Coordinates of N, CA and C in Angstrom, one line a residue:
M1 N 12.4 24.2 23.5 CA 12.4 26.1 23.3 C 12.9 26.1 22.1
W2 N 14.1 25.9 22.1 CA 15.1 26.1 21.0 C 14.5 25.4 19.6
A3 N 13.9 24.0 19.6 CA 13.2 23.5 18.7 C 12.2 24.2 17.9
L4 N 11.3 25.0 18.4 CA 10.4 25.8 18.4 C 11.1 26.9 17.2
S5 N 12.1 27.8 18.0 CA 13.0 28.7 17.4 C 13.3 28.6 16.3
M6 N 14.0 27.3 16.1 CA 14.3 26.4 14.8 C 13.5 26.6 14.1
L7 N 12.5 26.4 14.2 CA 11.2 25.6 13.1 C 10.8 27.1 12.6
S8 N 10.5 28.2 13.7 CA 10.2 29.1 13.0 C 11.0 29.8 12.2
A9 N 12.5 30.0 12.1 CA 13.6 30.5 11.6 C 13.3 30.0 10.2
L10 N 13.0 28.4 10.2 CA 13.1 27.7 8.7 C 11.7 28.1 8.0
A11 N 10.8 28.4 8.9 CA 9.8 29.1 8.2 C 9.7 30.3 7.2
G12 N 10.4 31.0 8.1 CA 10.4 32.5 7.5 C 11.7 32.1 6.4
N13 N 12.0 31.5 6.2 CA 13.4 31.2 5.2 C 12.5 30.9 4.2
T14 N 12.4 31.3 3.2 CA 11.5 31.3 1.4 C 12.4 29.9 0.9
T15 N 13.9 29.8 0.7 CA 14.4 29.3 0.3 C 14.9 27.6 0.7
I16 N 14.7 28.1 1.5 CA 14.4 26.4 2.4 C 13.2 25.8 2.6
M17 N 12.2 26.5 2.3 CA 10.6 26.2 2.4 C 10.8 25.7 0.8
A18 N 11.3 26.7 -0.3 CA 11.4 26.2 -1.7 C 11.5 25.0 -1.6
I19 N 13.1 24.8 -0.7 CA 13.5 23.5 -1.2 C 12.6 22.3 -0.3
L20 N 12.5 22.4 0.4 CA 10.9 21.5 1.0 C 10.0 21.4 0.4
A21 N 9.4 22.0 -0.6 CA 8.3 21.9 -1.2 C 8.7 21.1 -2.1
A22 N 9.6 21.8 -3.1 CA 10.0 21.0 -4.4 C 10.1 19.1 -3.8
L23 N 10.8 19.0 -2.7 CA 11.4 17.4 -2.2 C 9.7 17.2 -1.8
A24 N 9.0 17.3 -1.7 CA 7.8 16.7 -1.1 C 7.1 16.9 -2.4
G25 N 7.1 17.4 -3.4 CA 6.6 17.8 -4.7 C 7.2 16.6 -5.4
G26 N 8.6 16.3 -5.2 CA 9.3 15.0 -6.0 C 8.9 13.8 -5.8
I27 N 8.9 13.8 -4.4 CA 8.4 12.7 -3.6 C 7.0 12.2 -4.1
G28 N 6.2 12.9 -4.1 CA 4.9 12.9 -4.6 C 4.6 12.4 -5.6
L29 N 5.1 12.8 -6.7 CA 5.3 12.2 -8.1 C 6.0 11.0 -8.4
F30 N 6.7 11.0 -7.8 CA 7.7 9.1 -7.4 C 6.7 8.8 -7.2
V31 N 5.9 8.7 -6.2 CA 5.0 8.1 -5.9 C 3.9 7.6 -6.7
A32 N 3.0 9.0 -6.8 CA 2.1 8.5 -8.0 C 2.8 8.1 -9.2
G33 N 3.7 8.0 -9.8 CA 4.5 7.5 -11.3 C 4.0 5.9 -10.6
G34 N 4.7 5.6 -9.5 CA 5.0 4.1 -8.9 C 3.5 3.7 -9.0
I35 N 2.8 3.9 -8.6 CA 1.3 4.1 -8.6 C 0.6 3.4 -9.8
S36 N 0.8 4.5 -11.1 CA 0.8 4.2 -12.4 C 1.5 3.0 -12.7
R37 N 2.8 3.1 -12.3 CA 3.3 1.4 -13.4 C 2.7 0.4 -13.0
A38 N 2.2 0.8 -11.7 CA 1.3 -1.1 -11.0 C 0.6 -0.9 -11.8
N39 N -0.6 0.1 -12.0 CA -1.7 -0.2 -12.9 C -1.7 -0.2 -13.9
K40 N -0.7 0.5 -15.0 CA -0.7 -0.2 -16.1 C 0.1 -1.9 -16.2
D41 N 0.9 -2.6 -15.2 CA 1.4 -3.5 -15.2 C 0.3 -4.5 -15.0
T42 N -0.6 -4.0 -13.8 CA -1.8 -4.9 -13.9 C -2.9 -5.3 -15.2
A43 N -3.3 -3.9 -15.8 CA -3.6 -3.8 -17.1 C -3.2 -4.8 -18.1
R44 N -2.1 -4.4 -18.4 CA -1.2 -5.6 -19.0 C -1.2 -6.7 -18.7
R45 N -1.2 -7.2 -17.8 CA -1.3 -9.4 -16.7 C -2.7 -9.5 -17.5
A46 N -3.8 -8.5 -17.0 CA -4.9 -9.2 -17.6 C -5.5 -8.9 -19.1
A47 N -4.8 -8.2 -19.8 CA -4.6 -8.4 -21.1 C -4.4 -9.2 -21.9
E48 N -3.3 -9.8 -21.3 CA -2.5 -11.0 -21.9 C -3.5 -12.4 -21.0
K49 N -3.9 -12.4 -20.2 CA -4.9 -13.3 -19.7 C -6.4 -13.7 -20.2
L50 N -6.6 -12.5 -20.6 CA -7.9 -12.8 -21.4 C -7.7 -12.9 -22.7
A51 N -5.9 -12.6 -23.4 CA -5.8 -13.3 -24.9 C -5.6 -14.4 -24.6
A52 N -4.5 -15.1 -23.9 CA -4.9 -16.7 -23.7 C -6.1 -17.7 -23.4
A53 N -6.9 -17.3 -22.6 CA -8.4 -17.6 -22.6 C -9.3 -17.7 -23.8
Q54 N -9.0 -16.9 -24.5 CA -9.4 -16.6 -26.0 C -9.1 -17.5 -26.9
D55 N -7.7 -17.9 -27.1 CA -6.9 -18.7 -27.4 C -7.4 -20.3 -26.7
R56 N -7.4 -20.4 -25.7 CA -7.6 -21.8 -25.4 C -9.5 -22.1 -26.0
L57 N -10.1 -21.1 -25.6 CA -11.4 -21.1 -26.4 C -11.7 -21.3 -27.7
E58 N -11.0 -20.5 -28.3 CA -10.7 -20.9 -30.0 C -10.4 -22.7 -30.3
M59 N -9.3 -23.1 -29.6 CA -8.7 -24.2 -29.9 C -9.6 -25.0 -29.5
D60 N -10.3 -24.9 -28.1 CA -11.4 -26.0 -28.2 C -12.4 -26.1 -29.3
R61 N -13.0 -25.0 -30.1 CA -13.8 -24.9 -30.3 C -13.2 -25.5 -31.5
E62 N -12.0 -25.5 -32.1 CA -11.6 -26.4 -33.5 C -11.6 -27.6 -32.9
A63 N -11.5 -27.9 -32.1 CA -10.9 -29.3 -31.4 C -12.7 -30.4 -31.9
T64 N -13.5 -29.7 -30.9 CA -14.6 -30.1 -30.9 C -15.5 -30.3 -32.7
D65 N -15.0 -29.2 -33.3 CA -15.5 -29.7 -34.4 C -14.7 -30.7 -35.3
A66 N -13.4 -31.0 -34.6 CA -12.5 -31.9 -35.2 C -13.0 -33.3 -35.0
E67 N -14.2 -33.3 -33.8 CA -14.3 -34.6 -33.1 C -15.9 -35.0 -33.8
R68 N -16.6 -33.6 -33.5 CA -17.7 -34.3 -34.4 C -17.6 -34.5 -36.0
A69 N -16.6 -34.1 -36.6 CA -16.3 -34.4 -38.0 C -16.0 -36.1 -37.9
A70 N -15.2 -36.4 -36.8 CA -14.1 -37.7 -36.8 C -15.2 -38.6 -36.6
R71 N -16.4 -38.5 -35.7 CA -17.6 -39.5 -35.4 C -17.7 -40.1 -36.8
D72 N -18.4 -39.2 -37.6 CA -18.7 -39.8 -39.0 C -17.9 -40.5 -39.5
L73 N -16.7 -40.9 -39.7 CA -15.6 -41.2 -40.3 C -15.0 -42.8 -40.4
P74 N -14.9 -43.4 -41.0 CA -14.1 -44.3 -40.4 C -13.3 -44.9 -39.7
D75 N -12.6 -45.6 -39.0 CA -11.6 -46.1 -38.2 C -10.3 -45.5 -39.0
E76 N -10.2 -45.8 -39.9 CA -8.7 -45.4 -40.6 C -8.3 -44.1 -40.9
A77 N -9.8 -43.5 -41.2 CA -9.7 -42.0 -41.7 C -9.7 -41.1 -40.5
A78 N -10.6 -41.2 -39.4 CA -10.8 -40.9 -38.0 C -8.9 -41.3 -37.4
R79 N -8.5 -42.2 -37.5 CA -7.0 -42.1 -37.0 C -5.7 -41.6 -37.8
R80 N -6.3 -41.2 -39.2 CA -5.1 -40.2 -39.6 C -6.0 -38.9 -39.4
E81 N -7.0 -38.5 -39.1 CA -7.4 -37.4 -38.6 C -7.0 -37.0 -37.1
A82 N -6.8 -37.8 -36.3 CA -6.5 -37.8 -34.8 C -5.2 -37.5 -35.2
M83 N -4.1 -38.1 -36.0 CA -2.8 -37.9 -36.1 C -2.5 -36.7 -37.0
R84 N -3.3 -36.0 -37.8 CA -3.3 -34.5 -37.8 C -3.5 -33.6 -37.0
W85 N -4.3 -33.9 -36.0 CA -4.6 -32.8 -35.0 C -3.6 -33.2 -33.9
A86 N -2.5 -34.4 -33.8 CA -2.2 -34.8 -33.2 C -0.2 -33.4 -33.4
R87 N -0.2 -33.5 -34.2 CA 1.2 -33.2 -34.6 C 1.3 -31.7 -34.5
H88 N 0.2 -30.9 -34.3 CA -0.4 -29.3 -34.0 C 0.3 -29.1 -32.8

């Protein structure tokens, strides 16, 4: 019974209710900020993975072009071209 009267007294006290509301709001903002940070981090990682995949695709295209060009070269010229690409 005393707990009910205590809760009743707290609910009637506007200062305590304002403090509790501020705490609840602060906790809500903290949680929302954490979710926002997590979403930004996920988006950043996805963008990095996409950029890496695009770089690999471009390197594969360049290598394929070089391989096609090297097929028509004599052996010594093909070796020189391969060594040039190996240094990259």
